[in-house]
């Protein structure tokens, strides 16, 4: 908030309320990302045998699947 105000990027009349709104938005964002990660983990676990049988890298598949789900939902990572 201080940077936004000092750089005159935002005019904030009620700083405590603005902080509350920013915290709420960030919290919702983290929860949405966590939900996507949980879904990706479940999806990869369902296909664990296929992943193990192929020489695929779990972390790479996780990142690809997470990116795809986020894009489909209009979520920016």
Coordinates of N, CA and C in Angstrom, one line a residue:
X1 N 0.8 -1.2 0.0 CA 0.0 0.0 0.0 C 0.9 1.3 0.0
X2 N 1.9 1.2 0.8 CA 2.8 2.4 0.9 C 3.4 2.7 -0.4
X3 N 3.8 1.7 -1.2 CA 4.4 1.9 -2.5 C 3.4 2.5 -3.5
X4 N 2.2 1.9 -3.4 CA 1.2 2.4 -4.3 C 0.9 3.9 -4.1
X5 N 0.9 4.2 -2.8 CA 0.6 5.6 -2.4 C 1.8 6.5 -2.7
X6 N 3.0 6.1 -2.4 CA 4.2 6.9 -2.6 C 4.4 7.1 -4.1
X7 N 4.1 6.2 -4.9 CA 4.4 6.3 -6.3 C 3.2 6.9 -7.1
X8 N 2.2 7.3 -6.3 CA 0.9 7.9 -6.8 C 0.3 7.0 -7.8
X9 N 0.3 5.7 -7.6 CA -0.3 4.7 -8.5 C -1.8 4.4 -8.0
X10 N -2.0 4.8 -6.8 CA -3.4 4.6 -6.3 C -3.7 5.7 -5.3
X11 N -4.9 6.2 -5.3 CA -5.4 7.2 -4.3 C -6.3 6.4 -3.3
X12 N -5.8 6.3 -2.1 CA -6.5 5.5 -1.1 C -7.0 6.4 0.0
X13 N -8.3 6.4 0.2 CA -8.8 7.3 1.2 C -9.0 6.6 2.6
X14 N -9.2 5.3 2.5 CA -9.4 4.5 3.7 C -8.4 3.3 3.7
X15 N -7.2 3.6 4.2 CA -6.1 2.7 4.1 C -6.4 1.3 4.8
X16 N -6.9 1.3 6.0 CA -7.2 0.1 6.7 C -8.2 -0.8 5.8
X17 N -9.2 -0.1 5.3 CA -10.2 -0.9 4.4 C -9.5 -1.4 3.2
X18 N -8.6 -0.6 2.6 CA -7.9 -1.0 1.4 C -7.0 -2.2 1.7
X19 N -6.4 -2.2 2.8 CA -5.5 -3.4 3.2 C -6.4 -4.6 3.4
X20 N -7.6 -4.4 4.0 CA -8.5 -5.6 4.2 C -8.9 -6.2 2.9
X21 N -9.2 -5.3 1.9 CA -9.6 -5.8 0.6 C -8.5 -6.5 -0.1
X22 N -7.3 -6.0 0.0 CA -6.1 -6.6 -0.7 C -5.9 -8.0 0.0
X23 N -5.9 -8.0 1.3 CA -5.8 -9.3 2.0 C -6.8 -10.4 1.5
X24 N -8.0 -9.9 1.4 CA -9.1 -10.8 1.0 C -8.9 -11.3 -0.4
X25 N -8.5 -10.4 -1.3 CA -8.3 -10.8 -2.7 C -7.1 -11.8 -2.8
X26 N -6.0 -11.5 -2.0 CA -4.9 -12.4 -2.0 C -5.2 -13.8 -1.4
X27 N -6.0 -13.8 -0.4 CA -6.4 -15.0 0.2 C -7.3 -15.9 -0.7
X28 N -8.2 -15.2 -1.4 CA -9.0 -16.0 -2.4 C -8.1 -16.5 -3.5
X29 N -7.2 -15.8 -3.9 CA -6.2 -16.2 -5.0 C -5.5 -17.4 -4.5
X30 N -4.9 -17.4 -3.3 CA -4.1 -18.5 -2.8 C -5.0 -19.8 -2.7
X31 N -6.2 -19.6 -2.2 CA -7.2 -20.7 -2.1 C -7.5 -21.3 -3.5
X32 N -7.7 -20.5 -4.4 CA -8.0 -20.9 -5.8 C -6.8 -21.7 -6.4
X33 N -5.6 -21.2 -6.2 CA -4.5 -21.9 -6.7 C -4.3 -23.2 -5.9
X34 N -4.5 -23.2 -4.6 CA -4.4 -24.5 -3.9 C -5.4 -25.5 -4.4
X35 N -6.6 -25.1 -4.7 CA -7.7 -26.0 -5.2 C -7.2 -26.6 -6.5
X36 N -6.6 -25.8 -7.4 CA -6.1 -26.3 -8.7 C -5.0 -27.3 -8.4
X37 N -4.1 -27.0 -7.5 CA -3.0 -27.9 -7.2 C -3.6 -29.3 -6.6
X38 N -4.6 -29.2 -5.8 CA -5.2 -30.4 -5.3 C -5.8 -31.3 -6.4
X39 N -6.5 -30.6 -7.3 CA -7.1 -31.3 -8.5 C -6.0 -31.9 -9.4
X40 N -5.0 -31.2 -9.6 CA -3.9 -31.7 -10.4 C -3.2 -33.0 -9.7
X41 N -3.0 -32.9 -8.4 CA -2.4 -34.0 -7.7 C -3.3 -35.2 -7.8
X42 N -4.6 -35.0 -7.6 CA -5.6 -36.1 -7.8 C -5.6 -36.7 -9.2
X43 N -5.5 -35.9 -10.2 CA -5.5 -36.3 -11.5 C -4.2 -37.2 -11.8
X44 N -3.1 -36.7 -11.3 CA -1.8 -37.4 -11.5 C -1.8 -38.7 -10.8
X45 N -2.4 -38.7 -9.6 CA -2.4 -39.9 -8.8 C -3.3 -41.0 -9.5
X46 N -4.4 -40.5 -10.1 CA -5.2 -41.5 -10.8 C -4.5 -42.1 -12.0
X47 N -3.5 -41.4 -12.5 CA -2.7 -41.9 -13.6 C -1.3 -42.2 -13.3
X48 N -1.1 -42.5 -12.0 CA 0.3 -42.8 -11.5 C 1.0 -43.9 -12.2
X49 N 0.2 -45.0 -12.5 CA 0.8 -46.2 -13.2 C 1.3 -45.8 -14.6
X50 N 0.4 -45.0 -15.3 CA 0.8 -44.6 -16.7 C 2.1 -43.7 -16.6
X51 N 2.1 -42.8 -15.6 CA 3.2 -41.9 -15.5 C 4.5 -42.7 -15.1
X52 N 4.3 -43.7 -14.2 CA 5.5 -44.5 -13.9 C 6.0 -45.3 -15.0
X53 N 5.1 -45.9 -15.8 CA 5.5 -46.7 -17.0 C 6.1 -45.9 -18.1
X54 N 5.7 -44.6 -18.2 CA 6.4 -43.8 -19.2 C 7.5 -43.1 -18.4
X55 N 8.5 -42.6 -19.1 CA 9.6 -42.0 -18.4 C 9.3 -40.5 -18.1
X56 N 8.1 -40.2 -17.8 CA 7.7 -38.8 -17.6 C 8.2 -38.3 -16.3
X57 N 8.5 -37.0 -16.2 CA 8.9 -36.4 -15.0 C 7.6 -35.9 -14.3
X58 N 7.4 -36.3 -13.0 CA 6.2 -36.0 -12.3 C 6.1 -34.4 -12.1
X59 N 7.1 -33.8 -11.8 CA 7.1 -32.3 -11.5 C 6.7 -31.6 -12.8
X60 N 7.3 -32.0 -13.9 CA 7.0 -31.4 -15.2 C 5.5 -31.6 -15.6
X61 N 5.0 -32.8 -15.4 CA 3.6 -33.1 -15.6 C 2.7 -32.3 -14.7
X62 N 3.1 -32.2 -13.5 CA 2.3 -31.4 -12.5 C 2.2 -29.9 -13.0
X63 N 3.3 -29.4 -13.4 CA 3.3 -28.0 -13.9 C 2.5 -27.8 -15.1
X64 N 2.6 -28.7 -16.1 CA 1.8 -28.7 -17.3 C 0.3 -28.8 -17.0
X65 N 0.0 -29.7 -16.2 CA -1.5 -29.9 -15.8 C -2.0 -28.7 -15.1
X66 N -1.2 -28.2 -14.2 CA -1.7 -27.0 -13.4 C -1.9 -25.8 -14.3
X67 N -0.9 -25.6 -15.2 CA -1.0 -24.5 -16.1 C -2.3 -24.6 -17.0
X68 N -2.5 -25.8 -17.5 CA -3.7 -26.1 -18.4 C -5.0 -25.8 -17.6
X69 N -5.1 -26.4 -16.4 CA -6.3 -26.1 -15.6 C -6.5 -24.7 -15.3
X70 N -5.5 -24.0 -14.9 CA -5.6 -22.6 -14.6 C -6.0 -21.8 -15.9
X71 N -5.4 -22.1 -17.0 CA -5.8 -21.4 -18.2 C -7.3 -21.6 -18.6
X72 N -7.7 -22.9 -18.4 CA -9.1 -23.2 -18.7 C -10.1 -22.4 -17.8
X73 N -9.7 -22.1 -16.6 CA -10.5 -21.4 -15.6 C -10.3 -19.9 -15.6
X74 N -9.4 -19.5 -16.5 CA -9.2 -18.0 -16.5 C -8.4 -17.5 -15.3
X75 N -7.6 -18.4 -14.7 CA -6.8 -18.1 -13.5 C -5.4 -17.8 -14.0
X76 N -4.9 -16.7 -13.5 CA -3.5 -16.3 -13.9 C -2.6 -16.8 -12.8
X77 N -1.6 -17.6 -13.1 CA -0.6 -18.0 -12.1 C 0.5 -17.0 -12.0

